[in-house]
Each structure stands twice: as structure tokens, then as C-alpha cells.
């Protein structure tokens, strides 16, 4: 990769739109892949970002409905619920040998993408951020942080380092991790309790960690045990300390999806957690109950959420 990269972004929503705008602002060529209506909006107006951390700015990007040329990297930033349909915008095989970099929640998507694309070019990434698309081409970055872990078991390290440098220069704190399993489960261990409980009770994190502290503590312990069995990190005390340090008003993306009546990533997060627990014989009664309750609420007549 050269210093100036060509990067495609599949799904310029909260995460993808923020990364697309930051990369474009730092001098990289960015091609956003979306439906025609969104693509036309991005071609004419660019991406507007409102962020206390990165400032308020508008970045120019290119936009198309599918990938038609070689790129250094294609960031996959759609929700897990949209992955199958959105993947049609990326040809198989990808042009040249660009990296495919999924920023999806959960732990099961790398295997699915490796079955479809070149396995040694799939570089899973984890991002810790609260960023929301409030309208096509308009992104609100609400968290006082944006952190990326980039990994990829079979991807040549120089390719990962070059992309990590581009991310870090653009703004997000970025590191390359050798252990893909640990990287994915570190995110899952934090995300699953946060997403499931904020969605289950329709409350922000501050209320969850006070009004539902015992349930949060139990779910964090179960998730840590499942992570440990899968080869990931297990530090419940550290997870609770991170929850306590985050802004009280913070909401999970699953909670926001439920509020907006969008499909929930319940299977990619809660379902994957329970499947891993079953494979390794780890008891997870609290997780099973909360997943069931979120599913039942989403299926209830009159509910705006869809699982």
C-alpha cells in the first residue's frame, strides 16, 4: 500500500460514514458503496460529521452502488443483519488483492466472509465508538473516544500496519493485534452485556449500571467465562470498571435500532454468545433469559423493533 490509499466503505452509516469522512479528510481516496439514493446524496453533499473529538466538518467522497475497481481496502461497516444483501455490492473475487476489513459486531462473521472471499485478505477489525447516522451523509459522533483494533490471522503484517497507520493518522487510536480470537472476544465481552441490557430495559448505560447492577454483574461474569472458553480475555472487574467510566447517557447501537424499528443484531450478538456457551459447556442462564426477553419484546405485536 502506498501512503495515499484508495478505500471503499460498504455501508456509510454511523461507523462507516465516520471512517469514510476521517480518511477522506486526511487525504485518502474514499468510495462509499450504498443504494443509489444515498450514493447520490454523498456525491453531491459529501459526509457531514459532528464530533466533539474530531470537530465539525464536511468531507468529499466518491459514491457508487457496487465496487467496480481495485482498492487497497474495503471496509465492511453494515450491520450484521444487512451483511448478506450488502455483500452483493462487492464482487467475488474482489478486484486485485485488496483487504476486506469487516467492522461487524459479533464473532462469527470472519468465517463467513473467508468462505466467500480470499481468506488471507480478510482482516477483521473492532471499533469502540458511539457514532450514529442521523440522515444520509450526516454523522453524529457522540463518544469522547474512537478506538480501532485491527487483526487478521493470515493477512501479511505489513498490510495491516499500513492500514492501521492510515486510520491512526485520520484520527482513531489504532493498534494491530496478533491474536484475532482475543481481539474479537474482547469486544464481544464488553458489547454483549451492554447491548442486551440497554435494549432489554430501554435504558441508557447509566441506569443499567445503577438500577440493574446485579444483573449486569452476572451477565458480565457469564460473558467473561464464555470468552475464556473460546480463547479470549476474561476480566469481569475490568469490564465493569469500563462501564462505570463511560458516559451515563450512552446507548448501545442495538438499543438505538430497537427505538428506530430497525432489525436487531440479536442473533449476531446474543445468539452467537449462546452458541459459543453451548459448544464449550459454559452455563449462561442470565444471558439465555435476557436474549429470550429481547426476542419476545421484538416479536410482540405493536413493537417497532425487529429481530
PDB file of C-alpha atoms in Angstrom:
ATOM      1  CA  UNK A   1       0.000   0.000   0.000  1.00  0.00           C
ATOM      2  CA  UNK A   2       1.148   3.491  -0.745  1.00  0.00           C
ATOM      3  CA  UNK A   3       0.833   6.337   1.749  1.00  0.00           C
ATOM      4  CA  UNK A   4      -2.292   7.538  -0.026  1.00  0.00           C
ATOM      5  CA  UNK A   5      -4.843   4.728  -0.084  1.00  0.00           C
ATOM      6  CA  UNK A   6      -7.982   4.033  -2.070  1.00  0.00           C
ATOM      7  CA  UNK A   7     -10.565   2.780   0.406  1.00  0.00           C
ATOM      8  CA  UNK A   8     -14.083   1.558  -0.259  1.00  0.00           C
ATOM      9  CA  UNK A   9     -16.642   1.761   2.543  1.00  0.00           C
ATOM     10  CA  UNK A  10     -19.577  -0.637   2.311  1.00  0.00           C
ATOM     11  CA  UNK A  11     -22.346   0.944   4.358  1.00  0.00           C
ATOM     12  CA  UNK A  12     -21.623   4.627   5.130  1.00  0.00           C
ATOM     13  CA  UNK A  13     -23.718   4.682   8.306  1.00  0.00           C
ATOM     14  CA  UNK A  14     -22.647   5.663  11.809  1.00  0.00           C
ATOM     15  CA  UNK A  15     -19.324   3.842  11.797  1.00  0.00           C
ATOM     16  CA  UNK A  16     -18.698   3.692   8.054  1.00  0.00           C
ATOM     17  CA  UNK A  17     -19.625   7.312   7.473  1.00  0.00           C
ATOM     18  CA  UNK A  18     -17.353   8.484  10.268  1.00  0.00           C
ATOM     19  CA  UNK A  19     -14.388   6.452   8.997  1.00  0.00           C
ATOM     20  CA  UNK A  20     -15.035   7.481   5.397  1.00  0.00           C
ATOM     21  CA  UNK A  21     -15.077  11.163   6.334  1.00  0.00           C
ATOM     22  CA  UNK A  22     -11.972  10.958   8.530  1.00  0.00           C
ATOM     23  CA  UNK A  23      -9.984   9.051   5.890  1.00  0.00           C
ATOM     24  CA  UNK A  24     -11.057  11.472   3.173  1.00  0.00           C
ATOM     25  CA  UNK A  25     -10.140  14.481   5.299  1.00  0.00           C
ATOM     26  CA  UNK A  26      -6.654  13.043   5.840  1.00  0.00           C
ATOM     27  CA  UNK A  27      -6.044  12.750   2.097  1.00  0.00           C
ATOM     28  CA  UNK A  28      -7.153   9.264   1.089  1.00  0.00           C
ATOM     29  CA  UNK A  29      -9.460   8.481  -1.809  1.00  0.00           C
ATOM     30  CA  UNK A  30     -12.741   7.108  -0.438  1.00  0.00           C
ATOM     31  CA  UNK A  31     -15.511   5.351  -2.376  1.00  0.00           C
ATOM     32  CA  UNK A  32     -18.729   4.769  -0.433  1.00  0.00           C
ATOM     33  CA  UNK A  33     -20.908   1.833  -1.512  1.00  0.00           C
ATOM     34  CA  UNK A  34     -24.637   2.121  -0.883  1.00  0.00           C
ATOM     35  CA  UNK A  35     -28.036   2.327  -2.548  1.00  0.00           C
ATOM     36  CA  UNK A  36     -28.434   4.808  -5.368  1.00  0.00           C
ATOM     37  CA  UNK A  37     -30.354   7.396  -3.336  1.00  0.00           C
ATOM     38  CA  UNK A  38     -27.710   7.537  -0.601  1.00  0.00           C
ATOM     39  CA  UNK A  39     -24.919   7.452  -3.195  1.00  0.00           C
ATOM     40  CA  UNK A  40     -26.355  10.487  -4.955  1.00  0.00           C
ATOM     41  CA  UNK A  41     -26.619  12.367  -1.652  1.00  0.00           C
ATOM     42  CA  UNK A  42     -22.978  11.610  -0.857  1.00  0.00           C
ATOM     43  CA  UNK A  43     -21.780  12.581  -4.346  1.00  0.00           C
ATOM     44  CA  UNK A  44     -23.408  15.992  -4.133  1.00  0.00           C
ATOM     45  CA  UNK A  45     -23.083  16.863  -0.442  1.00  0.00           C
ATOM     46  CA  UNK A  46     -20.292  14.699   0.918  1.00  0.00           C
ATOM     47  CA  UNK A  47     -20.390  13.484   4.515  1.00  0.00           C
ATOM     48  CA  UNK A  48     -21.050  15.929   7.343  1.00  0.00           C
ATOM     49  CA  UNK A  49     -19.582  14.988  10.715  1.00  0.00           C
ATOM     50  CA  UNK A  50     -20.485  16.497  14.055  1.00  0.00           C
ATOM     51  CA  UNK A  51     -17.958  15.439  16.670  1.00  0.00           C
ATOM     52  CA  UNK A  52     -16.594  16.958  19.862  1.00  0.00           C
ATOM     53  CA  UNK A  53     -13.449  14.863  19.409  1.00  0.00           C
ATOM     54  CA  UNK A  54     -12.743  15.358  15.705  1.00  0.00           C
ATOM     55  CA  UNK A  55     -14.553  18.640  15.120  1.00  0.00           C
ATOM     56  CA  UNK A  56     -17.426  19.509  12.799  1.00  0.00           C
ATOM     57  CA  UNK A  57     -16.508  19.171   9.136  1.00  0.00           C
ATOM     58  CA  UNK A  58     -17.692  18.039   5.704  1.00  0.00           C
ATOM     59  CA  UNK A  59     -15.623  15.564   3.674  1.00  0.00           C
ATOM     60  CA  UNK A  60     -15.935  14.911  -0.046  1.00  0.00           C
ATOM     61  CA  UNK A  61     -16.244  11.266  -1.066  1.00  0.00           C
ATOM     62  CA  UNK A  62     -16.999   9.291  -4.190  1.00  0.00           C
ATOM     63  CA  UNK A  63     -20.023   7.009  -4.152  1.00  0.00           C
ATOM     64  CA  UNK A  64     -21.320   4.046  -6.134  1.00  0.00           C
ATOM     65  CA  UNK A  65     -23.741   1.173  -5.800  1.00  0.00           C
ATOM     66  CA  UNK A  66     -21.054  -1.510  -6.168  1.00  0.00           C
ATOM     67  CA  UNK A  67     -17.290  -1.905  -6.207  1.00  0.00           C
ATOM     68  CA  UNK A  68     -16.041  -1.610  -9.782  1.00  0.00           C
ATOM     69  CA  UNK A  69     -12.266  -1.185  -9.387  1.00  0.00           C
ATOM     70  CA  UNK A  70      -9.315  -2.324  -7.270  1.00  0.00           C
ATOM     71  CA  UNK A  71      -8.964  -0.759  -3.825  1.00  0.00           C
ATOM     72  CA  UNK A  72      -6.382  -1.082  -1.092  1.00  0.00           C
ATOM     73  CA  UNK A  73      -9.075  -1.915   1.435  1.00  0.00           C
ATOM     74  CA  UNK A  74     -12.823  -2.322   1.562  1.00  0.00           C
ATOM     75  CA  UNK A  75     -14.292  -1.550   4.979  1.00  0.00           C
ATOM     76  CA  UNK A  76     -17.459  -3.537   5.675  1.00  0.00           C
ATOM     77  CA  UNK A  77     -19.450  -1.375   8.081  1.00  0.00           C
ATOM     78  CA  UNK A  78     -23.011  -2.561   7.582  1.00  0.00           C
ATOM     79  CA  UNK A  79     -24.959  -4.191  10.407  1.00  0.00           C
ATOM     80  CA  UNK A  80     -24.789  -7.970  10.636  1.00  0.00           C
ATOM     81  CA  UNK A  81     -28.464  -8.103   9.663  1.00  0.00           C
ATOM     82  CA  UNK A  82     -27.636  -6.489   6.296  1.00  0.00           C
ATOM     83  CA  UNK A  83     -24.387  -8.315   5.530  1.00  0.00           C
ATOM     84  CA  UNK A  84     -25.746 -10.925   3.137  1.00  0.00           C
ATOM     85  CA  UNK A  85     -27.609  -8.437   0.972  1.00  0.00           C
ATOM     86  CA  UNK A  86     -24.850  -5.807   1.099  1.00  0.00           C
ATOM     87  CA  UNK A  87     -22.167  -8.312   0.094  1.00  0.00           C
ATOM     88  CA  UNK A  88     -23.669  -8.307  -3.392  1.00  0.00           C
ATOM     89  CA  UNK A  89     -22.073  -4.879  -3.845  1.00  0.00           C
ATOM     90  CA  UNK A  90     -18.595  -6.450  -3.616  1.00  0.00           C
ATOM     91  CA  UNK A  91     -17.625  -8.792  -6.478  1.00  0.00           C
ATOM     92  CA  UNK A  92     -16.223 -12.255  -5.867  1.00  0.00           C
ATOM     93  CA  UNK A  93     -13.314 -12.313  -6.076  1.00  0.00           C
ATOM     94  CA  UNK A  94     -12.527  -8.730  -5.110  1.00  0.00           C
ATOM     95  CA  UNK A  95     -10.574  -6.793  -7.733  1.00  0.00           C
ATOM     96  CA  UNK A  96      -6.804  -7.262  -7.265  1.00  0.00           C
ATOM     97  CA  UNK A  97      -5.810  -8.217  -3.715  1.00  0.00           C
ATOM     98  CA  UNK A  98      -7.362  -5.505  -1.554  1.00  0.00           C
ATOM     99  CA  UNK A  99      -8.074  -6.186   2.095  1.00  0.00           C
ATOM    100  CA  UNK A 100     -11.623  -6.872   3.199  1.00  0.00           C
ATOM    101  CA  UNK A 101     -11.996  -5.294   6.643  1.00  0.00           C
ATOM    102  CA  UNK A 102     -15.236  -6.138   8.468  1.00  0.00           C
ATOM    103  CA  UNK A 103     -16.202  -3.869  11.376  1.00  0.00           C
ATOM    104  CA  UNK A 104     -19.148  -6.051  12.349  1.00  0.00           C
ATOM    105  CA  UNK A 105     -20.423  -6.894  15.797  1.00  0.00           C
ATOM    106  CA  UNK A 106     -20.109 -10.491  16.918  1.00  0.00           C
ATOM    107  CA  UNK A 107     -17.523 -13.204  16.365  1.00  0.00           C
ATOM    108  CA  UNK A 108     -18.911 -15.429  13.604  1.00  0.00           C
ATOM    109  CA  UNK A 109     -18.670 -13.171  10.547  1.00  0.00           C
ATOM    110  CA  UNK A 110     -14.943 -13.663   9.700  1.00  0.00           C
ATOM    111  CA  UNK A 111     -15.514 -17.332   8.885  1.00  0.00           C
ATOM    112  CA  UNK A 112     -18.486 -16.476   6.671  1.00  0.00           C
ATOM    113  CA  UNK A 113     -16.505 -13.838   4.774  1.00  0.00           C
ATOM    114  CA  UNK A 114     -13.477 -16.107   4.375  1.00  0.00           C
ATOM    115  CA  UNK A 115     -15.726 -18.716   2.809  1.00  0.00           C
ATOM    116  CA  UNK A 116     -16.785 -16.145   0.211  1.00  0.00           C
ATOM    117  CA  UNK A 117     -13.627 -14.094  -0.361  1.00  0.00           C
ATOM    118  CA  UNK A 118      -9.887 -14.695  -0.318  1.00  0.00           C
ATOM    119  CA  UNK A 119      -9.158 -15.917   3.247  1.00  0.00           C
ATOM    120  CA  UNK A 120      -5.726 -14.303   3.552  1.00  0.00           C
ATOM    121  CA  UNK A 121      -7.164 -10.872   2.731  1.00  0.00           C
ATOM    122  CA  UNK A 122      -9.931 -10.820   5.372  1.00  0.00           C
ATOM    123  CA  UNK A 123      -8.756  -8.555   8.197  1.00  0.00           C
ATOM    124  CA  UNK A 124     -11.381  -8.287  10.958  1.00  0.00           C
ATOM    125  CA  UNK A 125     -11.436  -5.029  12.882  1.00  0.00           C
ATOM    126  CA  UNK A 126     -13.011  -3.944  16.136  1.00  0.00           C
ATOM    127  CA  UNK A 127     -14.076  -0.376  16.781  1.00  0.00           C
ATOM    128  CA  UNK A 128     -15.117   1.161  20.076  1.00  0.00           C
ATOM    129  CA  UNK A 129     -17.184   4.241  19.334  1.00  0.00           C
ATOM    130  CA  UNK A 130     -20.665   5.713  19.597  1.00  0.00           C
ATOM    131  CA  UNK A 131     -21.473   7.135  16.188  1.00  0.00           C
ATOM    132  CA  UNK A 132     -24.877   7.483  14.559  1.00  0.00           C
ATOM    133  CA  UNK A 133     -26.138   8.333  11.086  1.00  0.00           C
ATOM    134  CA  UNK A 134     -28.935  10.815  11.710  1.00  0.00           C
ATOM    135  CA  UNK A 135     -29.602  11.300   7.978  1.00  0.00           C
ATOM    136  CA  UNK A 136     -27.915  10.145   4.754  1.00  0.00           C
ATOM    137  CA  UNK A 137     -24.482  11.753   4.799  1.00  0.00           C
ATOM    138  CA  UNK A 138     -24.885  13.211   8.318  1.00  0.00           C
ATOM    139  CA  UNK A 139     -22.951  11.568  11.162  1.00  0.00           C
ATOM    140  CA  UNK A 140     -23.056  12.399  14.876  1.00  0.00           C
ATOM    141  CA  UNK A 141     -20.058  11.070  16.785  1.00  0.00           C
ATOM    142  CA  UNK A 142     -21.133  11.110  20.420  1.00  0.00           C
ATOM    143  CA  UNK A 143     -18.414   9.297  22.370  1.00  0.00           C
ATOM    144  CA  UNK A 144     -15.247  11.011  23.630  1.00  0.00           C
ATOM    145  CA  UNK A 145     -13.207   8.235  22.034  1.00  0.00           C
ATOM    146  CA  UNK A 146     -12.787   6.224  18.829  1.00  0.00           C
ATOM    147  CA  UNK A 147     -10.502   3.193  19.067  1.00  0.00           C
ATOM    148  CA  UNK A 148      -9.730   0.522  16.477  1.00  0.00           C
ATOM    149  CA  UNK A 149      -8.138  -2.896  16.863  1.00  0.00           C
ATOM    150  CA  UNK A 150      -7.067  -4.387  13.544  1.00  0.00           C
ATOM    151  CA  UNK A 151      -6.225  -8.051  13.171  1.00  0.00           C
ATOM    152  CA  UNK A 152      -6.190 -10.890  10.658  1.00  0.00           C
ATOM    153  CA  UNK A 153      -4.700 -14.304  11.304  1.00  0.00           C
ATOM    154  CA  UNK A 154      -3.401 -14.904   7.766  1.00  0.00           C
ATOM    155  CA  UNK A 155      -3.014 -11.331   6.499  1.00  0.00           C
ATOM    156  CA  UNK A 156       0.587 -10.173   5.900  1.00  0.00           C
ATOM    157  CA  UNK A 157       1.596  -7.895   8.759  1.00  0.00           C
ATOM    158  CA  UNK A 158       2.843  -5.046   6.501  1.00  0.00           C
ATOM    159  CA  UNK A 159      -0.654  -4.779   5.003  1.00  0.00           C
ATOM    160  CA  UNK A 160      -2.194  -4.456   8.453  1.00  0.00           C
ATOM    161  CA  UNK A 161       0.423  -1.932   9.581  1.00  0.00           C
ATOM    162  CA  UNK A 162      -0.150   0.288   6.549  1.00  0.00           C
ATOM    163  CA  UNK A 163      -3.902   0.384   7.069  1.00  0.00           C
ATOM    164  CA  UNK A 164      -3.508   0.924  10.810  1.00  0.00           C
ATOM    165  CA  UNK A 165      -1.256   3.900  10.111  1.00  0.00           C
ATOM    166  CA  UNK A 166      -3.904   5.377   7.813  1.00  0.00           C
ATOM    167  CA  UNK A 167      -6.582   5.013  10.498  1.00  0.00           C
ATOM    168  CA  UNK A 168      -4.372   6.458  13.233  1.00  0.00           C
ATOM    169  CA  UNK A 169      -3.348   9.434  11.114  1.00  0.00           C
ATOM    170  CA  UNK A 170      -7.009  10.078  10.295  1.00  0.00           C
ATOM    171  CA  UNK A 171      -7.951  10.196  13.974  1.00  0.00           C
ATOM    172  CA  UNK A 172      -8.968   6.950  15.720  1.00  0.00           C
ATOM    173  CA  UNK A 173      -6.422   5.429  18.093  1.00  0.00           C
ATOM    174  CA  UNK A 174      -5.425   2.240  16.269  1.00  0.00           C
ATOM    175  CA  UNK A 175      -3.375  -0.829  17.037  1.00  0.00           C
ATOM    176  CA  UNK A 176      -2.643  -4.129  15.283  1.00  0.00           C
ATOM    177  CA  UNK A 177      -3.250  -7.242  17.375  1.00  0.00           C
ATOM    178  CA  UNK A 178      -1.747 -10.647  16.626  1.00  0.00           C
ATOM    179  CA  UNK A 179      -4.492 -12.723  18.268  1.00  0.00           C
ATOM    180  CA  UNK A 180      -7.673 -12.423  16.201  1.00  0.00           C
ATOM    181  CA  UNK A 181      -9.760 -14.518  18.587  1.00  0.00           C
ATOM    182  CA  UNK A 182      -8.740 -12.421  21.575  1.00  0.00           C
ATOM    183  CA  UNK A 183      -9.470  -9.189  19.703  1.00  0.00           C
ATOM    184  CA  UNK A 184     -12.969 -10.255  18.674  1.00  0.00           C
ATOM    185  CA  UNK A 185     -13.894 -11.664  22.069  1.00  0.00           C
ATOM    186  CA  UNK A 186     -12.551  -8.613  23.899  1.00  0.00           C
ATOM    187  CA  UNK A 187     -15.151  -6.571  22.010  1.00  0.00           C
ATOM    188  CA  UNK A 188     -17.852  -9.217  22.399  1.00  0.00           C
ATOM    189  CA  UNK A 189     -17.254  -9.464  26.153  1.00  0.00           C
ATOM    190  CA  UNK A 190     -17.931  -5.761  26.541  1.00  0.00           C
ATOM    191  CA  UNK A 191     -20.609  -5.359  23.877  1.00  0.00           C
ATOM    192  CA  UNK A 192     -22.943  -8.245  24.696  1.00  0.00           C
ATOM    193  CA  UNK A 193     -23.959  -7.210  28.241  1.00  0.00           C
ATOM    194  CA  UNK A 194     -24.169  -3.556  27.201  1.00  0.00           C
ATOM    195  CA  UNK A 195     -26.268  -4.207  24.087  1.00  0.00           C
ATOM    196  CA  UNK A 196     -28.549  -6.823  25.612  1.00  0.00           C
ATOM    197  CA  UNK A 197     -29.381  -4.978  28.825  1.00  0.00           C
ATOM    198  CA  UNK A 198     -29.794  -1.481  27.359  1.00  0.00           C
ATOM    199  CA  UNK A 199     -32.141  -2.987  24.758  1.00  0.00           C
ATOM    200  CA  UNK A 200     -33.982  -5.211  27.240  1.00  0.00           C
ATOM    201  CA  UNK A 201     -34.806  -2.313  29.564  1.00  0.00           C
ATOM    202  CA  UNK A 202     -34.783   0.548  27.022  1.00  0.00           C
ATOM    203  CA  UNK A 203     -32.442   2.472  29.302  1.00  0.00           C
ATOM    204  CA  UNK A 204     -29.056   4.164  28.803  1.00  0.00           C
ATOM    205  CA  UNK A 205     -25.913   2.714  30.333  1.00  0.00           C
ATOM    206  CA  UNK A 206     -26.014   4.908  33.436  1.00  0.00           C
ATOM    207  CA  UNK A 207     -29.379   3.465  34.502  1.00  0.00           C
ATOM    208  CA  UNK A 208     -28.300  -0.082  33.709  1.00  0.00           C
ATOM    209  CA  UNK A 209     -25.207   0.138  35.906  1.00  0.00           C
ATOM    210  CA  UNK A 210     -27.202   1.520  38.834  1.00  0.00           C
ATOM    211  CA  UNK A 211     -30.775   0.175  38.657  1.00  0.00           C
ATOM    212  CA  UNK A 212     -29.770  -3.226  37.210  1.00  0.00           C
ATOM    213  CA  UNK A 213     -26.297  -3.597  38.701  1.00  0.00           C
ATOM    214  CA  UNK A 214     -26.693  -7.182  39.906  1.00  0.00           C
ATOM    215  CA  UNK A 215     -27.949  -8.342  36.530  1.00  0.00           C
ATOM    216  CA  UNK A 216     -25.152  -6.508  34.750  1.00  0.00           C
ATOM    217  CA  UNK A 217     -22.569  -8.072  37.057  1.00  0.00           C
ATOM    218  CA  UNK A 218     -23.963 -11.579  36.498  1.00  0.00           C
ATOM    219  CA  UNK A 219     -24.121 -11.163  32.722  1.00  0.00           C
ATOM    220  CA  UNK A 220     -20.571  -9.788  32.605  1.00  0.00           C
ATOM    221  CA  UNK A 221     -19.357 -12.833  34.571  1.00  0.00           C
ATOM    222  CA  UNK A 222     -21.098 -15.259  32.214  1.00  0.00           C
ATOM    223  CA  UNK A 223     -19.760 -13.494  29.136  1.00  0.00           C
ATOM    224  CA  UNK A 224     -16.226 -13.488  30.541  1.00  0.00           C
ATOM    225  CA  UNK A 225     -16.447 -17.235  31.180  1.00  0.00           C
ATOM    226  CA  UNK A 226     -17.622 -17.871  27.625  1.00  0.00           C
ATOM    227  CA  UNK A 227     -14.846 -15.651  26.249  1.00  0.00           C
ATOM    228  CA  UNK A 228     -12.253 -17.531  28.287  1.00  0.00           C
ATOM    229  CA  UNK A 229     -13.518 -20.878  26.986  1.00  0.00           C
ATOM    230  CA  UNK A 230     -13.207 -19.576  23.409  1.00  0.00           C
ATOM    231  CA  UNK A 231      -9.631 -18.365  23.903  1.00  0.00           C
ATOM    232  CA  UNK A 232     -10.446 -14.742  24.590  1.00  0.00           C
ATOM    233  CA  UNK A 233      -9.820 -12.473  27.583  1.00  0.00           C
ATOM    234  CA  UNK A 234     -11.759 -12.830  30.818  1.00  0.00           C
ATOM    235  CA  UNK A 235     -11.665  -9.907  33.247  1.00  0.00           C
ATOM    236  CA  UNK A 236     -15.127  -9.110  34.655  1.00  0.00           C
ATOM    237  CA  UNK A 237     -13.784  -6.455  37.025  1.00  0.00           C
ATOM    238  CA  UNK A 238     -12.150  -4.568  34.173  1.00  0.00           C
ATOM    239  CA  UNK A 239     -15.346  -4.729  32.111  1.00  0.00           C
ATOM    240  CA  UNK A 240     -17.397  -3.302  34.983  1.00  0.00           C
ATOM    241  CA  UNK A 241     -14.831  -0.561  35.514  1.00  0.00           C
ATOM    242  CA  UNK A 242     -15.125   0.415  31.840  1.00  0.00           C
ATOM    243  CA  UNK A 243     -18.913   0.551  32.063  1.00  0.00           C
ATOM    244  CA  UNK A 244     -18.612   2.788  35.119  1.00  0.00           C
ATOM    245  CA  UNK A 245     -16.251   5.136  33.275  1.00  0.00           C
ATOM    246  CA  UNK A 246     -18.457   5.613  30.204  1.00  0.00           C
ATOM    247  CA  UNK A 247     -20.936   8.496  29.877  1.00  0.00           C
ATOM    248  CA  UNK A 248     -24.197   7.737  31.680  1.00  0.00           C
ATOM    249  CA  UNK A 249     -26.293   8.708  28.659  1.00  0.00           C
ATOM    250  CA  UNK A 250     -24.540   6.284  26.325  1.00  0.00           C
ATOM    251  CA  UNK A 251     -26.808   3.897  24.387  1.00  0.00           C
ATOM    252  CA  UNK A 252     -25.926   0.751  22.505  1.00  0.00           C
ATOM    253  CA  UNK A 253     -26.430   0.516  18.748  1.00  0.00           C
ATOM    254  CA  UNK A 254     -28.892  -2.344  19.319  1.00  0.00           C
ATOM    255  CA  UNK A 255     -30.938  -0.129  21.616  1.00  0.00           C
ATOM    256  CA  UNK A 256     -30.966   2.634  19.010  1.00  0.00           C
ATOM    257  CA  UNK A 257     -32.066   0.119  16.377  1.00  0.00           C
ATOM    258  CA  UNK A 258     -34.922  -1.021  18.634  1.00  0.00           C
ATOM    259  CA  UNK A 259     -36.013   2.582  19.171  1.00  0.00           C
ATOM    260  CA  UNK A 260     -35.988   3.220  15.428  1.00  0.00           C
ATOM    261  CA  UNK A 261     -37.768  -0.001  14.499  1.00  0.00           C
ATOM    262  CA  UNK A 262     -34.773  -1.382  12.641  1.00  0.00           C
ATOM    263  CA  UNK A 263     -33.732  -5.061  12.634  1.00  0.00           C
ATOM    264  CA  UNK A 264     -31.754  -6.046  15.733  1.00  0.00           C
ATOM    265  CA  UNK A 265     -28.353  -7.716  15.701  1.00  0.00           C
ATOM    266  CA  UNK A 266     -29.699 -10.091  18.319  1.00  0.00           C
ATOM    267  CA  UNK A 267     -28.508 -13.258  16.614  1.00  0.00           C
ATOM    268  CA  UNK A 268     -25.041 -11.882  15.812  1.00  0.00           C
ATOM    269  CA  UNK A 269     -24.539 -10.837  19.452  1.00  0.00           C
ATOM    270  CA  UNK A 270     -26.831 -12.762  21.792  1.00  0.00           C
ATOM    271  CA  UNK A 271     -27.259 -15.784  19.540  1.00  0.00           C
ATOM    272  CA  UNK A 272     -23.522 -16.111  18.916  1.00  0.00           C
ATOM    273  CA  UNK A 273     -22.857 -15.778  22.646  1.00  0.00           C
ATOM    274  CA  UNK A 274     -25.251 -18.611  23.479  1.00  0.00           C
ATOM    275  CA  UNK A 275     -23.953 -20.837  20.671  1.00  0.00           C
ATOM    276  CA  UNK A 276     -20.413 -20.415  21.989  1.00  0.00           C
ATOM    277  CA  UNK A 277     -21.596 -21.201  25.517  1.00  0.00           C
ATOM    278  CA  UNK A 278     -23.271 -24.384  24.315  1.00  0.00           C
ATOM    279  CA  UNK A 279     -20.224 -25.511  22.332  1.00  0.00           C
ATOM    280  CA  UNK A 280     -17.978 -25.164  25.366  1.00  0.00           C
ATOM    281  CA  UNK A 281     -20.432 -26.280  28.042  1.00  0.00           C
ATOM    282  CA  UNK A 282     -20.452 -22.928  29.860  1.00  0.00           C
ATOM    283  CA  UNK A 283     -23.633 -22.203  31.862  1.00  0.00           C
ATOM    284  CA  UNK A 284     -25.261 -18.936  30.760  1.00  0.00           C
ATOM    285  CA  UNK A 285     -28.716 -18.721  32.346  1.00  0.00           C
ATOM    286  CA  UNK A 286     -28.793 -14.920  32.605  1.00  0.00           C
ATOM    287  CA  UNK A 287     -27.697 -14.469  29.000  1.00  0.00           C
ATOM    288  CA  UNK A 288     -30.266 -17.012  27.803  1.00  0.00           C
ATOM    289  CA  UNK A 289     -33.063 -15.264  29.703  1.00  0.00           C
ATOM    290  CA  UNK A 290     -32.144 -11.760  28.537  1.00  0.00           C
ATOM    291  CA  UNK A 291     -31.797 -12.865  24.906  1.00  0.00           C
ATOM    292  CA  UNK A 292     -35.195 -14.560  25.143  1.00  0.00           C
ATOM    293  CA  UNK A 293     -36.789 -11.463  26.652  1.00  0.00           C
ATOM    294  CA  UNK A 294     -35.330  -9.167  23.977  1.00  0.00           C
ATOM    295  CA  UNK A 295     -36.546 -11.565  21.283  1.00  0.00           C
ATOM    296  CA  UNK A 296     -40.024 -11.769  22.790  1.00  0.00           C
ATOM    297  CA  UNK A 297     -40.247  -7.984  23.053  1.00  0.00           C
ATOM    298  CA  UNK A 298     -39.213  -7.595  19.422  1.00  0.00           C
ATOM    299  CA  UNK A 299     -41.820 -10.148  18.335  1.00  0.00           C
ATOM    300  CA  UNK A 300     -44.619  -8.625  20.401  1.00  0.00           C
ATOM    301  CA  UNK A 301     -47.478  -7.163  18.336  1.00  0.00           C
ATOM    302  CA  UNK A 302     -47.080  -3.416  18.100  1.00  0.00           C
ATOM    303  CA  UNK A 303     -43.334  -3.489  18.753  1.00  0.00           C
ATOM    304  CA  UNK A 304     -41.297  -1.276  16.468  1.00  0.00           C
ATOM    305  CA  UNK A 305     -38.155  -3.431  16.847  1.00  0.00           C
ATOM    306  CA  UNK A 306     -37.409  -6.310  14.502  1.00  0.00           C
ATOM    307  CA  UNK A 307     -35.015  -9.079  15.322  1.00  0.00           C
TER     308      UNK A 307
END
